[in-house]
């Protein structure tokens, strides 16, 4: 075991962050310490042998649903549910179809559905399943998400109990493969502008589903090209000549032999940028008739007398309530993306622990990549963020179970809105993180990282679109900001500039940042905070909390102020909105960053293993400092950070990297990706 140490002069080496070269002549330190020396015996976890610290970190990061995660890991390893990246698109689709059938045959299709319908009754279990599958194969993950999560989830959430009872048992067993047909060629983000029509025909007591234009064609629809027999189709509902806005209707699209039903034209989107195992396709409807009972009618349906009825009068409110019930899809995508990033980080870090380049005086052999500060600075802050997101994900998974565990009519509306805001934000932040991290990991493995057999290129191709589906990230962040501006007051409107500006105009008394469940832990930290020198402060948790809070509060206040000033004249609403759009996105991001930090803090508080707690605290420092480092310019421009503190951040990051470097193996183990699922030839032998 190497115990080599070396000294690097930062004045000449130059550490970089956020694209800027920094000069820290006072930051001179060792760039490596001895590799981790396990203090006790290894621990058997399923089919894996882990260090004691790795197992303890995994247990902490796995959180509330640790048992389900462990079960899923064991299943994925036992069934070998990883795919050879050299498969053709046709082979990948066959493989994925067989893999989802295996999961259904093992009874995994019931995750997240009510027990009365044959499910496991655990609301968060479908999310945890989805997240876990992302450790193995993202095509399989997405196919499971489309069929069980989107198709099945929409029937349960938007349909009546009778409709759910009729269809869900066949969804669970995969006897009724389904699709979720919302997006059209003409509109993806702007769902309220969909063109597909769902018109009630009083004479035959049927709905007529129709694509009136080319741009009304449903597109990118998962399962549409080959497998779906039925689709949840979104369109504009018209009853007796009156428009009732977006509703969803079940439409059989293929018969059991796989042929399109009359009036249905199905197409194949063909080769994509990734997700080769998912058969995305197009659907067009030519006056397709379905019985009245096929309209998913929980939030609006037609009586036997041909009269439209809905428990929610306001069309906008109905629309957002309907979409809000489907929040689990976004949470799944957030969690799945973070898992893909953990897999990439596991590959790149294990490679970085073994690969050597260049001799250095006083060292035996060439230097291990992970002993280079630059390499540590790539991987360790990302590992810290991966841990932070694990705690944030656990928090939101628990929130789903709490908020949506009640019957629809009894749900806490404020908590539901908060859940939707967080889901949108976490999805945007996690998927951005995944894309950046996987690319970084690919580069961190040099040429080997570019070879498909080493697992990173397929991951990068597949995770890419997570930034777009289940809501484009830019659009989602606007949704987050709008939620913050309204302070969750009853304010219904679509995601347009007028709604946003009106929200700001109504926010007279200054914005109030919304609190998270971690509040008691935060208050304890603030109460025990010590006064230290400017430079030392940067390693104090209370300072991190204050900086994250002040940034969010300031950005939100100034956003409301700008919109209010500019938006008094409604006719200028678009200009007011558009002129602040960058500000809107920044406000949303700073909010989610704070939520993630607080979840991390709460997770550390509830961790019972002292050594894990110590390591998690180092990681939390790194997460907070790296995050603040990216906004040092903003903090200084706004007089919120002294130059002494701003300058102390990079040495503090380097210090934490040095301290965490020897723990690389347990840190990787703690991220929870079994070695058997890494699919990386360069790590063998
Ligand atoms: C592989 C894949 C699988 C999919 N699976 C399904 C599925 O099963 N079912 C389904 O219904 N859909 C599916 N989709 C569709 C997906 O949900 C949409 O692509 C997504 O919602 C974005 O819509 P769009 O493609 O129309 O992009 P657009 O809405 O046209 O967005 C394009 C760009 O414009 C920007 N933009 C849009 N509006 C604004 C604004 N107000 N302000 C600033 N910028 C803006 C966006 O940020 C984005 O960068 C899938 C897509 C893909 C690629």
Short mmCIF file of C-alpha atoms and ligand atoms in Angstrom, two decimals, residues 146 180-183 187-189 219-222 272 280 465 468-472 474-475 478 581, ligand 1:
data_model
loop_
_atom_site.label_atom_id
_atom_site.label_comp_id
_atom_site.label_asym_id
_atom_site.label_seq_id
_atom_site.Cartn_x
_atom_site.Cartn_y
_atom_site.Cartn_z
CA UNK A 146 -43.26 4.67 -19.57
CA UNK A 180 -48.26 7.86 -22.65
CA UNK A 181 -49.11 10.10 -25.58
CA UNK A 182 -48.88 13.73 -24.59
CA UNK A 183 -46.25 15.38 -26.81
CA UNK A 187 -46.12 21.24 -28.89
CA UNK A 188 -44.04 19.61 -26.18
CA UNK A 189 -43.52 22.09 -23.37
CA UNK A 219 -44.32 12.01 -31.37
CA UNK A 220 -41.36 10.64 -29.37
CA UNK A 221 -43.87 8.42 -27.58
CA UNK A 222 -42.16 5.57 -25.72
CA UNK A 272 -32.00 8.30 -31.58
CA UNK A 280 -40.20 5.70 -29.52
CA UNK A 465 -32.39 13.22 -22.85
CA UNK A 468 -35.59 17.13 -21.85
CA UNK A 469 -38.31 14.59 -21.14
CA UNK A 470 -40.66 14.82 -18.17
CA UNK A 471 -40.38 18.56 -18.76
CA UNK A 472 -37.53 20.51 -20.34
CA UNK A 474 -35.44 25.46 -18.53
CA UNK A 475 -39.21 25.29 -18.52
CA UNK A 478 -39.49 28.66 -14.51
CA UNK A 581 -35.81 35.25 -17.50
C1 LIG B 1 -36.39 10.11 -26.15
C2 LIG B 1 -37.64 10.85 -25.83
C3 LIG B 1 -38.69 10.19 -25.23
C4 LIG B 1 -39.89 10.85 -24.96
N1 LIG B 1 -40.95 10.15 -24.47
C5 LIG B 1 -42.17 10.76 -24.40
C6 LIG B 1 -43.33 10.00 -24.08
O1 LIG B 1 -43.28 8.79 -23.83
N2 LIG B 1 -44.52 10.66 -24.04
C7 LIG B 1 -44.62 11.99 -24.30
O2 LIG B 1 -45.73 12.52 -24.26
N3 LIG B 1 -43.54 12.73 -24.62
C8 LIG B 1 -42.32 12.15 -24.69
N4 LIG B 1 -41.21 12.88 -25.03
C9 LIG B 1 -41.37 14.30 -25.32
C10 LIG B 1 -40.73 15.23 -24.29
O3 LIG B 1 -41.46 15.23 -23.11
C11 LIG B 1 -40.63 16.61 -24.94
O4 LIG B 1 -39.65 16.51 -25.95
C12 LIG B 1 -40.28 17.70 -23.95
O5 LIG B 1 -41.38 17.96 -23.12
C13 LIG B 1 -39.85 19.00 -24.64
O6 LIG B 1 -40.77 19.40 -25.60
P1 LIG B 1 -40.29 19.78 -27.08
O7 LIG B 1 -39.48 18.65 -27.59
O8 LIG B 1 -41.48 20.18 -27.85
O9 LIG B 1 -39.32 21.00 -26.88
P2 LIG B 1 -39.71 22.56 -26.93
O10 LIG B 1 -40.82 22.81 -25.99
O11 LIG B 1 -39.88 22.98 -28.34
O12 LIG B 1 -38.37 23.19 -26.36
C14 LIG B 1 -37.24 23.44 -27.19
C15 LIG B 1 -36.32 24.44 -26.48
O13 LIG B 1 -37.02 25.64 -26.26
C16 LIG B 1 -36.88 26.06 -24.92
N5 LIG B 1 -38.13 26.69 -24.46
C17 LIG B 1 -39.41 26.25 -24.63
N6 LIG B 1 -40.27 27.08 -24.02
C18 LIG B 1 -39.55 28.06 -23.45
C19 LIG B 1 -39.87 29.20 -22.65
N7 LIG B 1 -41.12 29.48 -22.29
N8 LIG B 1 -38.85 29.96 -22.22
C20 LIG B 1 -37.57 29.67 -22.54
N9 LIG B 1 -37.21 28.62 -23.28
C21 LIG B 1 -38.19 27.81 -23.73
C22 LIG B 1 -36.60 24.80 -24.13
O14 LIG B 1 -35.83 25.09 -22.98
C23 LIG B 1 -35.83 23.95 -25.12
O15 LIG B 1 -34.46 24.22 -24.99
C24 LIG B 1 -40.00 12.23 -25.27
C25 LIG B 1 -38.92 12.91 -25.83
C26 LIG B 1 -37.77 12.24 -26.14
C27 LIG B 1 -36.66 12.98 -26.81
#
